[in-house]
Amino acid sequence: MANPAENELDEGEIIFFVCVRIEQTFHVAAHTEVDAPVNLCEEIHAQYSDLARLWGLGDYPSISRYLFLGAYIDWGDRSLERICLLMACKLILPETLSPARQS
């Protein structure tokens, strides 16, 4: 493998690799099985603040399971922050955060 310090990626390559990883992380089958109890979360669209408030009102993903019912990768001012937060939680706590099919 080449020395990473000797190779530079341009912005387009970085975005491509991040998008591929997001797709791999959030790829789900049409049928998702989740152990109970679980918190169901409807479409959050661009509402990063609603996601943060949801976890503030309930339990954080380290304590409770969450099933997101789509529209978590979407438009909005804070969509990058939202997907980064969801992806970080999914990578760190894979059993507690489950995305359903993206609508």
PDB file of N, CA and C in Angstrom:
ATOM      1  N   MET A   1       0.848  -1.175   0.000  1.00  0.00           N
ATOM      2  CA  MET A   1       0.000   0.000   0.000  1.00  0.00           C
ATOM      3  C   MET A   1       0.892   1.237   0.000  1.00  0.00           C
ATOM      4  N   ALA A   2       0.500   2.230  -0.739  1.00  0.00           N
ATOM      5  CA  ALA A   2       1.273   3.469  -0.836  1.00  0.00           C
ATOM      6  C   ALA A   2       1.218   4.237   0.477  1.00  0.00           C
ATOM      7  N   ASN A   3       2.233   5.018   0.696  1.00  0.00           N
ATOM      8  CA  ASN A   3       2.292   5.869   1.879  1.00  0.00           C
ATOM      9  C   ASN A   3       1.239   6.965   1.740  1.00  0.00           C
ATOM     10  N   PRO A   4       0.268   7.057   2.662  1.00  0.00           N
ATOM     11  CA  PRO A   4      -0.793   8.065   2.537  1.00  0.00           C
ATOM     12  C   PRO A   4      -0.258   9.491   2.539  1.00  0.00           C
ATOM     13  N   ALA A   5       0.873   9.714   3.203  1.00  0.00           N
ATOM     14  CA  ALA A   5       1.439  11.065   3.251  1.00  0.00           C
ATOM     15  C   ALA A   5       1.942  11.516   1.882  1.00  0.00           C
ATOM     16  N   GLU A   6       2.222  10.562   1.002  1.00  0.00           N
ATOM     17  CA  GLU A   6       2.736  10.889  -0.328  1.00  0.00           C
ATOM     18  C   GLU A   6       1.628  11.061  -1.358  1.00  0.00           C
ATOM     19  N   ASN A   7       0.411  10.751  -0.990  1.00  0.00           N
ATOM     20  CA  ASN A   7      -0.719  10.835  -1.914  1.00  0.00           C
ATOM     21  C   ASN A   7      -1.697  11.896  -1.442  1.00  0.00           C
ATOM     22  N   GLU A   8      -2.153  12.692  -2.362  1.00  0.00           N
ATOM     23  CA  GLU A   8      -3.154  13.699  -2.033  1.00  0.00           C
ATOM     24  C   GLU A   8      -4.454  13.361  -2.745  1.00  0.00           C
ATOM     25  N   LEU A   9      -5.552  13.530  -2.042  1.00  0.00           N
ATOM     26  CA  LEU A   9      -6.872  13.350  -2.633  1.00  0.00           C
ATOM     27  C   LEU A   9      -7.465  14.722  -2.877  1.00  0.00           C
ATOM     28  N   ASP A  10      -8.106  14.871  -4.016  1.00  0.00           N
ATOM     29  CA  ASP A  10      -8.779  16.150  -4.223  1.00  0.00           C
ATOM     30  C   ASP A  10     -10.154  16.102  -3.561  1.00  0.00           C
ATOM     31  N   GLU A  11     -10.798  17.239  -3.485  1.00  0.00           N
ATOM     32  CA  GLU A  11     -12.084  17.346  -2.794  1.00  0.00           C
ATOM     33  C   GLU A  11     -13.117  16.389  -3.370  1.00  0.00           C
ATOM     34  N   GLY A  12     -13.158  16.238  -4.686  1.00  0.00           N
ATOM     35  CA  GLY A  12     -14.114  15.337  -5.324  1.00  0.00           C
ATOM     36  C   GLY A  12     -13.906  13.894  -4.907  1.00  0.00           C
ATOM     37  N   GLU A  13     -12.648  13.465  -4.793  1.00  0.00           N
ATOM     38  CA  GLU A  13     -12.355  12.098  -4.362  1.00  0.00           C
ATOM     39  C   GLU A  13     -12.771  11.881  -2.910  1.00  0.00           C
ATOM     40  N   ILE A  14     -12.530  12.859  -2.075  1.00  0.00           N
ATOM     41  CA  ILE A  14     -12.917  12.748  -0.668  1.00  0.00           C
ATOM     42  C   ILE A  14     -14.429  12.628  -0.545  1.00  0.00           C
ATOM     43  N   ILE A  15     -15.154  13.477  -1.249  1.00  0.00           N
ATOM     44  CA  ILE A  15     -16.617  13.427  -1.215  1.00  0.00           C
ATOM     45  C   ILE A  15     -17.110  12.080  -1.730  1.00  0.00           C
ATOM     46  N   PHE A  16     -16.504  11.570  -2.806  1.00  0.00           N
ATOM     47  CA  PHE A  16     -16.885  10.270  -3.355  1.00  0.00           C
ATOM     48  C   PHE A  16     -16.702   9.170  -2.307  1.00  0.00           C
ATOM     49  N   PHE A  17     -15.538   9.119  -1.657  1.00  0.00           N
ATOM     50  CA  PHE A  17     -15.271   8.078  -0.666  1.00  0.00           C
ATOM     51  C   PHE A  17     -16.212   8.179   0.529  1.00  0.00           C
ATOM     52  N   VAL A  18     -16.503   9.389   0.965  1.00  0.00           N
ATOM     53  CA  VAL A  18     -17.439   9.577   2.076  1.00  0.00           C
ATOM     54  C   VAL A  18     -18.834   9.097   1.677  1.00  0.00           C
ATOM     55  N   CYS A  19     -19.277   9.437   0.470  1.00  0.00           N
ATOM     56  CA  CYS A  19     -20.607   9.011   0.003  1.00  0.00           C
ATOM     57  C   CYS A  19     -20.700   7.497  -0.109  1.00  0.00           C
ATOM     58  N   VAL A  20     -19.650   6.857  -0.606  1.00  0.00           N
ATOM     59  CA  VAL A  20     -19.640   5.394  -0.702  1.00  0.00           C
ATOM     60  C   VAL A  20     -19.752   4.784   0.688  1.00  0.00           C
ATOM     61  N   ARG A  21     -19.017   5.321   1.637  1.00  0.00           N
ATOM     62  CA  ARG A  21     -19.052   4.783   2.999  1.00  0.00           C
ATOM     63  C   ARG A  21     -20.419   5.000   3.649  1.00  0.00           C
ATOM     64  N   ILE A  22     -21.012   6.143   3.420  1.00  0.00           N
ATOM     65  CA  ILE A  22     -22.358   6.401   3.940  1.00  0.00           C
ATOM     66  C   ILE A  22     -23.340   5.399   3.352  1.00  0.00           C
ATOM     67  N   GLU A  23     -23.250   5.170   2.052  1.00  0.00           N
ATOM     68  CA  GLU A  23     -24.146   4.208   1.404  1.00  0.00           C
ATOM     69  C   GLU A  23     -23.958   2.815   1.995  1.00  0.00           C
ATOM     70  N   GLN A  24     -22.722   2.398   2.219  1.00  0.00           N
ATOM     71  CA  GLN A  24     -22.456   1.086   2.806  1.00  0.00           C
ATOM     72  C   GLN A  24     -22.987   1.003   4.234  1.00  0.00           C
ATOM     73  N   THR A  25     -22.799   2.059   4.996  1.00  0.00           N
ATOM     74  CA  THR A  25     -23.218   2.071   6.396  1.00  0.00           C
ATOM     75  C   THR A  25     -24.732   2.040   6.534  1.00  0.00           C
ATOM     76  N   PHE A  26     -25.428   2.777   5.679  1.00  0.00           N
ATOM     77  CA  PHE A  26     -26.871   2.907   5.800  1.00  0.00           C
ATOM     78  C   PHE A  26     -27.649   2.010   4.847  1.00  0.00           C
ATOM     79  N   HIS A  27     -26.972   1.113   4.135  1.00  0.00           N
ATOM     80  CA  HIS A  27     -27.689   0.206   3.239  1.00  0.00           C
ATOM     81  C   HIS A  27     -28.475  -0.794   4.084  1.00  0.00           C
ATOM     82  N   VAL A  28     -29.751  -0.852   3.818  1.00  0.00           N
ATOM     83  CA  VAL A  28     -30.608  -1.772   4.562  1.00  0.00           C
ATOM     84  C   VAL A  28     -31.524  -2.506   3.594  1.00  0.00           C
ATOM     85  N   ALA A  29     -31.952  -3.667   4.020  1.00  0.00           N
ATOM     86  CA  ALA A  29     -32.894  -4.441   3.222  1.00  0.00           C
ATOM     87  C   ALA A  29     -34.287  -3.832   3.347  1.00  0.00           C
ATOM     88  N   ALA A  30     -35.193  -4.305   2.516  1.00  0.00           N
ATOM     89  CA  ALA A  30     -36.568  -3.811   2.558  1.00  0.00           C
ATOM     90  C   ALA A  30     -37.224  -4.145   3.898  1.00  0.00           C
ATOM     91  N   HIS A  31     -36.759  -5.200   4.535  1.00  0.00           N
ATOM     92  CA  HIS A  31     -37.309  -5.620   5.828  1.00  0.00           C
ATOM     93  C   HIS A  31     -36.205  -5.511   6.878  1.00  0.00           C
ATOM     94  N   THR A  32     -36.424  -4.695   7.893  1.00  0.00           N
ATOM     95  CA  THR A  32     -35.435  -4.494   8.945  1.00  0.00           C
ATOM     96  C   THR A  32     -35.971  -5.046  10.254  1.00  0.00           C
ATOM     97  N   GLU A  33     -35.234  -5.960  10.857  1.00  0.00           N
ATOM     98  CA  GLU A  33     -35.621  -6.497  12.157  1.00  0.00           C
ATOM     99  C   GLU A  33     -34.840  -5.780  13.244  1.00  0.00           C
ATOM    100  N   VAL A  34     -35.567  -5.321  14.255  1.00  0.00           N
ATOM    101  CA  VAL A  34     -34.962  -4.611  15.377  1.00  0.00           C
ATOM    102  C   VAL A  34     -35.541  -5.187  16.657  1.00  0.00           C
ATOM    103  N   ASP A  35     -34.678  -5.496  17.595  1.00  0.00           N
ATOM    104  CA  ASP A  35     -35.140  -6.013  18.884  1.00  0.00           C
ATOM    105  C   ASP A  35     -35.872  -4.929  19.665  1.00  0.00           C
ATOM    106  N   ALA A  36     -36.938  -5.324  20.358  1.00  0.00           N
ATOM    107  CA  ALA A  36     -37.678  -4.408  21.228  1.00  0.00           C
ATOM    108  C   ALA A  36     -36.946  -4.308  22.557  1.00  0.00           C
ATOM    109  N   PRO A  37     -37.137  -3.229  23.269  1.00  0.00           N
ATOM    110  CA  PRO A  37     -37.878  -2.023  22.907  1.00  0.00           C
ATOM    111  C   PRO A  37     -37.071  -1.154  21.949  1.00  0.00           C
ATOM    112  N   VAL A  38     -37.812  -0.358  21.162  1.00  0.00           N
ATOM    113  CA  VAL A  38     -37.168   0.517  20.181  1.00  0.00           C
ATOM    114  C   VAL A  38     -37.962   1.816  20.081  1.00  0.00           C
ATOM    115  N   ASN A  39     -37.283   2.908  19.876  1.00  0.00           N
ATOM    116  CA  ASN A  39     -37.919   4.207  19.644  1.00  0.00           C
ATOM    117  C   ASN A  39     -38.042   4.416  18.142  1.00  0.00           C
ATOM    118  N   LEU A  40     -39.258   4.637  17.658  1.00  0.00           N
ATOM    119  CA  LEU A  40     -39.485   4.886  16.236  1.00  0.00           C
ATOM    120  C   LEU A  40     -39.392   6.376  15.962  1.00  0.00           C
ATOM    121  N   CYS A  41     -38.612   6.732  14.970  1.00  0.00           N
ATOM    122  CA  CYS A  41     -38.424   8.141  14.615  1.00  0.00           C
ATOM    123  C   CYS A  41     -38.843   8.341  13.174  1.00  0.00           C
ATOM    124  N   GLU A  42     -39.858   9.176  12.993  1.00  0.00           N
ATOM    125  CA  GLU A  42     -40.328   9.460  11.647  1.00  0.00           C
ATOM    126  C   GLU A  42     -39.343  10.371  10.936  1.00  0.00           C
ATOM    127  N   GLU A  43     -39.674  10.799   9.756  1.00  0.00           N
ATOM    128  CA  GLU A  43     -38.799  11.624   8.928  1.00  0.00           C
ATOM    129  C   GLU A  43     -38.277  12.836   9.696  1.00  0.00           C
ATOM    130  N   ILE A  44     -36.949  12.991   9.720  1.00  0.00           N
ATOM    131  CA  ILE A  44     -36.374  14.141  10.417  1.00  0.00           C
ATOM    132  C   ILE A  44     -35.896  15.216   9.451  1.00  0.00           C
ATOM    133  N   HIS A  45     -35.873  14.920   8.167  1.00  0.00           N
ATOM    134  CA  HIS A  45     -35.451  15.879   7.132  1.00  0.00           C
ATOM    135  C   HIS A  45     -34.244  16.680   7.596  1.00  0.00           C
ATOM    136  N   ALA A  46     -34.344  17.972   7.619  1.00  0.00           N
ATOM    137  CA  ALA A  46     -33.190  18.821   7.934  1.00  0.00           C
ATOM    138  C   ALA A  46     -33.138  19.215   9.395  1.00  0.00           C
ATOM    139  N   GLN A  47     -33.899  18.555  10.209  1.00  0.00           N
ATOM    140  CA  GLN A  47     -34.061  19.011  11.583  1.00  0.00           C
ATOM    141  C   GLN A  47     -33.003  18.426  12.518  1.00  0.00           C
ATOM    142  N   TYR A  48     -31.785  18.902  12.368  1.00  0.00           N
ATOM    143  CA  TYR A  48     -30.692  18.503  13.259  1.00  0.00           C
ATOM    144  C   TYR A  48     -31.056  18.825  14.706  1.00  0.00           C
ATOM    145  N   SER A  49     -31.635  19.999  14.921  1.00  0.00           N
ATOM    146  CA  SER A  49     -32.001  20.400  16.288  1.00  0.00           C
ATOM    147  C   SER A  49     -33.068  19.473  16.865  1.00  0.00           C
ATOM    148  N   ASP A  50     -33.992  18.990  16.022  1.00  0.00           N
ATOM    149  CA  ASP A  50     -35.007  18.049  16.506  1.00  0.00           C
ATOM    150  C   ASP A  50     -34.369  16.721  16.905  1.00  0.00           C
ATOM    151  N   LEU A  51     -33.382  16.287  16.134  1.00  0.00           N
ATOM    152  CA  LEU A  51     -32.679  15.049  16.472  1.00  0.00           C
ATOM    153  C   LEU A  51     -31.956  15.199  17.808  1.00  0.00           C
ATOM    154  N   ALA A  52     -31.263  16.304  17.992  1.00  0.00           N
ATOM    155  CA  ALA A  52     -30.569  16.556  19.257  1.00  0.00           C
ATOM    156  C   ALA A  52     -31.567  16.657  20.411  1.00  0.00           C
ATOM    157  N   ARG A  53     -32.697  17.310  20.169  1.00  0.00           N
ATOM    158  CA  ARG A  53     -33.732  17.451  21.201  1.00  0.00           C
ATOM    159  C   ARG A  53     -34.352  16.084  21.523  1.00  0.00           C
ATOM    160  N   LEU A  54     -34.567  15.258  20.501  1.00  0.00           N
ATOM    161  CA  LEU A  54     -35.113  13.914  20.703  1.00  0.00           C
ATOM    162  C   LEU A  54     -34.235  13.124  21.659  1.00  0.00           C
ATOM    163  N   TRP A  55     -32.944  13.154  21.424  1.00  0.00           N
ATOM    164  CA  TRP A  55     -32.032  12.425  22.295  1.00  0.00           C
ATOM    165  C   TRP A  55     -31.913  13.090  23.659  1.00  0.00           C
ATOM    166  N   GLY A  56     -32.171  14.387  23.738  1.00  0.00           N
ATOM    167  CA  GLY A  56     -32.162  15.071  25.026  1.00  0.00           C
ATOM    168  C   GLY A  56     -33.383  14.723  25.865  1.00  0.00           C
ATOM    169  N   LEU A  57     -34.534  14.502  25.201  1.00  0.00           N
ATOM    170  CA  LEU A  57     -35.773  14.157  25.905  1.00  0.00           C
ATOM    171  C   LEU A  57     -35.795  12.693  26.315  1.00  0.00           C
ATOM    172  N   GLY A  58     -35.283  11.851  25.446  1.00  0.00           N
ATOM    173  CA  GLY A  58     -35.278  10.421  25.721  1.00  0.00           C
ATOM    174  C   GLY A  58     -33.893   9.977  26.129  1.00  0.00           C
ATOM    175  N   ASP A  59     -33.576   8.786  25.744  1.00  0.00           N
ATOM    176  CA  ASP A  59     -32.258   8.240  26.039  1.00  0.00           C
ATOM    177  C   ASP A  59     -31.355   8.391  24.825  1.00  0.00           C
ATOM    178  N   TYR A  60     -30.093   8.499  25.071  1.00  0.00           N
ATOM    179  CA  TYR A  60     -29.125   8.543  23.984  1.00  0.00           C
ATOM    180  C   TYR A  60     -28.996   7.148  23.375  1.00  0.00           C
ATOM    181  N   PRO A  61     -28.503   7.060  22.144  1.00  0.00           N
ATOM    182  CA  PRO A  61     -28.376   5.755  21.490  1.00  0.00           C
ATOM    183  C   PRO A  61     -27.523   4.750  22.266  1.00  0.00           C
ATOM    184  N   SER A  62     -26.694   5.200  23.162  1.00  0.00           N
ATOM    185  CA  SER A  62     -25.907   4.262  23.963  1.00  0.00           C
ATOM    186  C   SER A  62     -26.775   3.518  24.975  1.00  0.00           C
ATOM    187  N   ILE A  63     -27.996   4.017  25.209  1.00  0.00           N
ATOM    188  CA  ILE A  63     -28.903   3.418  26.191  1.00  0.00           C
ATOM    189  C   ILE A  63     -30.105   2.759  25.516  1.00  0.00           C
ATOM    190  N   SER A  64     -30.669   3.379  24.492  1.00  0.00           N
ATOM    191  CA  SER A  64     -31.891   2.900  23.832  1.00  0.00           C
ATOM    192  C   SER A  64     -31.661   2.658  22.349  1.00  0.00           C
ATOM    193  N   ARG A  65     -32.524   1.828  21.765  1.00  0.00           N
ATOM    194  CA  ARG A  65     -32.481   1.573  20.318  1.00  0.00           C
ATOM    195  C   ARG A  65     -33.380   2.569  19.594  1.00  0.00           C
ATOM    196  N   TYR A  66     -32.962   2.928  18.385  1.00  0.00           N
ATOM    197  CA  TYR A  66     -33.732   3.850  17.551  1.00  0.00           C
ATOM    198  C   TYR A  66     -33.855   3.278  16.152  1.00  0.00           C
ATOM    199  N   LEU A  67     -35.057   3.383  15.589  1.00  0.00           N
ATOM    200  CA  LEU A  67     -35.310   3.012  14.199  1.00  0.00           C
ATOM    201  C   LEU A  67     -35.784   4.264  13.478  1.00  0.00           C
ATOM    202  N   PHE A  68     -35.003   4.714  12.499  1.00  0.00           N
ATOM    203  CA  PHE A  68     -35.346   5.906  11.726  1.00  0.00           C
ATOM    204  C   PHE A  68     -36.086   5.479  10.468  1.00  0.00           C
ATOM    205  N   LEU A  69     -37.267   6.062  10.252  1.00  0.00           N
ATOM    206  CA  LEU A  69     -38.159   5.641   9.178  1.00  0.00           C
ATOM    207  C   LEU A  69     -37.993   6.467   7.905  1.00  0.00           C
ATOM    208  N   GLY A  70     -36.808   6.800   7.557  1.00  0.00           N
ATOM    209  CA  GLY A  70     -36.549   7.479   6.291  1.00  0.00           C
ATOM    210  C   GLY A  70     -36.379   8.974   6.414  1.00  0.00           C
ATOM    211  N   ALA A  71     -35.994   9.574   5.292  1.00  0.00           N
ATOM    212  CA  ALA A  71     -35.762  11.019   5.161  1.00  0.00           C
ATOM    213  C   ALA A  71     -34.733  11.525   6.162  1.00  0.00           C
ATOM    214  N   TYR A  72     -33.707  10.736   6.394  1.00  0.00           N
ATOM    215  CA  TYR A  72     -32.632  11.176   7.279  1.00  0.00           C
ATOM    216  C   TYR A  72     -31.456  11.725   6.484  1.00  0.00           C
ATOM    217  N   ILE A  73     -31.397  11.439   5.206  1.00  0.00           N
ATOM    218  CA  ILE A  73     -30.413  12.048   4.306  1.00  0.00           C
ATOM    219  C   ILE A  73     -31.228  12.892   3.349  1.00  0.00           C
ATOM    220  N   ASP A  74     -31.207  14.175   3.530  1.00  0.00           N
ATOM    221  CA  ASP A  74     -32.162  15.017   2.829  1.00  0.00           C
ATOM    222  C   ASP A  74     -31.632  16.429   2.708  1.00  0.00           C
ATOM    223  N   TRP A  75     -32.498  17.334   2.363  1.00  0.00           N
ATOM    224  CA  TRP A  75     -32.195  18.749   2.196  1.00  0.00           C
ATOM    225  C   TRP A  75     -32.091  19.429   3.544  1.00  0.00           C
ATOM    226  N   GLY A  76     -31.632  20.670   3.522  1.00  0.00           N
ATOM    227  CA  GLY A  76     -31.644  21.469   4.737  1.00  0.00           C
ATOM    228  C   GLY A  76     -30.303  22.059   5.097  1.00  0.00           C
ATOM    229  N   ASP A  77     -30.365  23.093   5.927  1.00  0.00           N
ATOM    230  CA  ASP A  77     -29.173  23.819   6.334  1.00  0.00           C
ATOM    231  C   ASP A  77     -28.175  22.951   7.089  1.00  0.00           C
ATOM    232  N   ARG A  78     -28.660  22.035   7.878  1.00  0.00           N
ATOM    233  CA  ARG A  78     -27.760  21.257   8.734  1.00  0.00           C
ATOM    234  C   ARG A  78     -27.758  19.786   8.354  1.00  0.00           C
ATOM    235  N   SER A  79     -27.998  19.503   7.077  1.00  0.00           N
ATOM    236  CA  SER A  79     -28.063  18.107   6.653  1.00  0.00           C
ATOM    237  C   SER A  79     -26.719  17.406   6.810  1.00  0.00           C
ATOM    238  N   LEU A  80     -25.616  18.101   6.577  1.00  0.00           N
ATOM    239  CA  LEU A  80     -24.297  17.493   6.744  1.00  0.00           C
ATOM    240  C   LEU A  80     -24.057  17.127   8.208  1.00  0.00           C
ATOM    241  N   GLU A  81     -24.395  18.033   9.118  1.00  0.00           N
ATOM    242  CA  GLU A  81     -24.235  17.742  10.540  1.00  0.00           C
ATOM    243  C   GLU A  81     -25.091  16.553  10.957  1.00  0.00           C
ATOM    244  N   ARG A  82     -26.319  16.502  10.440  1.00  0.00           N
ATOM    245  CA  ARG A  82     -27.241  15.422  10.799  1.00  0.00           C
ATOM    246  C   ARG A  82     -26.710  14.075  10.346  1.00  0.00           C
ATOM    247  N   ILE A  83     -26.283  13.978   9.092  1.00  0.00           N
ATOM    248  CA  ILE A  83     -25.813  12.685   8.597  1.00  0.00           C
ATOM    249  C   ILE A  83     -24.509  12.293   9.276  1.00  0.00           C
ATOM    250  N   CYS A  84     -23.656  13.266   9.588  1.00  0.00           N
ATOM    251  CA  CYS A  84     -22.413  12.951  10.308  1.00  0.00           C
ATOM    252  C   CYS A  84     -22.717  12.408  11.700  1.00  0.00           C
ATOM    253  N   LEU A  85     -23.678  13.011  12.386  1.00  0.00           N
ATOM    254  CA  LEU A  85     -24.061  12.542  13.715  1.00  0.00           C
ATOM    255  C   LEU A  85     -24.656  11.135  13.643  1.00  0.00           C
ATOM    256  N   LEU A  86     -25.568  10.910  12.709  1.00  0.00           N
ATOM    257  CA  LEU A  86     -26.175   9.585  12.568  1.00  0.00           C
ATOM    258  C   LEU A  86     -25.134   8.543  12.180  1.00  0.00           C
ATOM    259  N   MET A  87     -24.233   8.893  11.269  1.00  0.00           N
ATOM    260  CA  MET A  87     -23.207   7.952  10.837  1.00  0.00           C
ATOM    261  C   MET A  87     -22.260   7.622  11.988  1.00  0.00           C
ATOM    262  N   ALA A  88     -21.866   8.625  12.753  1.00  0.00           N
ATOM    263  CA  ALA A  88     -20.984   8.377  13.897  1.00  0.00           C
ATOM    264  C   ALA A  88     -21.656   7.442  14.896  1.00  0.00           C
ATOM    265  N   CYS A  89     -22.930   7.684  15.186  1.00  0.00           N
ATOM    266  CA  CYS A  89     -23.662   6.814  16.112  1.00  0.00           C
ATOM    267  C   CYS A  89     -23.771   5.403  15.559  1.00  0.00           C
ATOM    268  N   LYS A  90     -24.048   5.274  14.272  1.00  0.00           N
ATOM    269  CA  LYS A  90     -24.185   3.957  13.650  1.00  0.00           C
ATOM    270  C   LYS A  90     -22.865   3.199  13.687  1.00  0.00           C
ATOM    271  N   LEU A  91     -21.747   3.900  13.456  1.00  0.00           N
ATOM    272  CA  LEU A  91     -20.441   3.244  13.468  1.00  0.00           C
ATOM    273  C   LEU A  91     -20.014   2.859  14.881  1.00  0.00           C
ATOM    274  N   ILE A  92     -20.293   3.721  15.848  1.00  0.00           N
ATOM    275  CA  ILE A  92     -19.876   3.469  17.228  1.00  0.00           C
ATOM    276  C   ILE A  92     -20.812   2.484  17.925  1.00  0.00           C
ATOM    277  N   LEU A  93     -22.109   2.609  17.669  1.00  0.00           N
ATOM    278  CA  LEU A  93     -23.131   1.789  18.326  1.00  0.00           C
ATOM    279  C   LEU A  93     -24.022   1.126  17.274  1.00  0.00           C
ATOM    280  N   PRO A  94     -23.492   0.193  16.481  1.00  0.00           N
ATOM    281  CA  PRO A  94     -24.259  -0.349  15.349  1.00  0.00           C
ATOM    282  C   PRO A  94     -25.555  -1.056  15.726  1.00  0.00           C
ATOM    283  N   GLU A  95     -25.641  -1.592  16.920  1.00  0.00           N
ATOM    284  CA  GLU A  95     -26.845  -2.329  17.320  1.00  0.00           C
ATOM    285  C   GLU A  95     -27.961  -1.433  17.836  1.00  0.00           C
ATOM    286  N   THR A  96     -27.677  -0.152  18.082  1.00  0.00           N
ATOM    287  CA  THR A  96     -28.691   0.705  18.694  1.00  0.00           C
ATOM    288  C   THR A  96     -29.330   1.685  17.728  1.00  0.00           C
ATOM    289  N   LEU A  97     -28.793   1.820  16.530  1.00  0.00           N
ATOM    290  CA  LEU A  97     -29.362   2.752  15.563  1.00  0.00           C
ATOM    291  C   LEU A  97     -29.587   2.017  14.253  1.00  0.00           C
ATOM    292  N   SER A  98     -30.840   1.977  13.803  1.00  0.00           N
ATOM    293  CA  SER A  98     -31.180   1.270  12.573  1.00  0.00           C
ATOM    294  C   SER A  98     -31.934   2.193  11.636  1.00  0.00           C
ATOM    295  N   PRO A  99     -31.421   2.386  10.443  1.00  0.00           N
ATOM    296  CA  PRO A  99     -32.177   3.153   9.455  1.00  0.00           C
ATOM    297  C   PRO A  99     -33.093   2.227   8.677  1.00  0.00           C
ATOM    298  N   ALA A 100     -34.320   2.662   8.438  1.00  0.00           N
ATOM    299  CA  ALA A 100     -35.202   1.946   7.522  1.00  0.00           C
ATOM    300  C   ALA A 100     -34.911   2.481   6.127  1.00  0.00           C
ATOM    301  N   ARG A 101     -35.588   1.997   5.143  1.00  0.00           N
ATOM    302  CA  ARG A 101     -35.351   2.456   3.775  1.00  0.00           C
ATOM    303  C   ARG A 101     -35.495   3.958   3.674  1.00  0.00           C
ATOM    304  N   GLN A 102     -34.592   4.585   2.941  1.00  0.00           N
ATOM    305  CA  GLN A 102     -34.636   6.031   2.713  1.00  0.00           C
ATOM    306  C   GLN A 102     -35.810   6.354   1.810  1.00  0.00           C
ATOM    307  N   SER A 103     -36.625   7.332   2.225  1.00  0.00           N
ATOM    308  CA  SER A 103     -37.775   7.719   1.397  1.00  0.00           C
ATOM    309  C   SER A 103     -37.410   8.853   0.478  1.00  0.00           C
TER     310      SER A 103
END
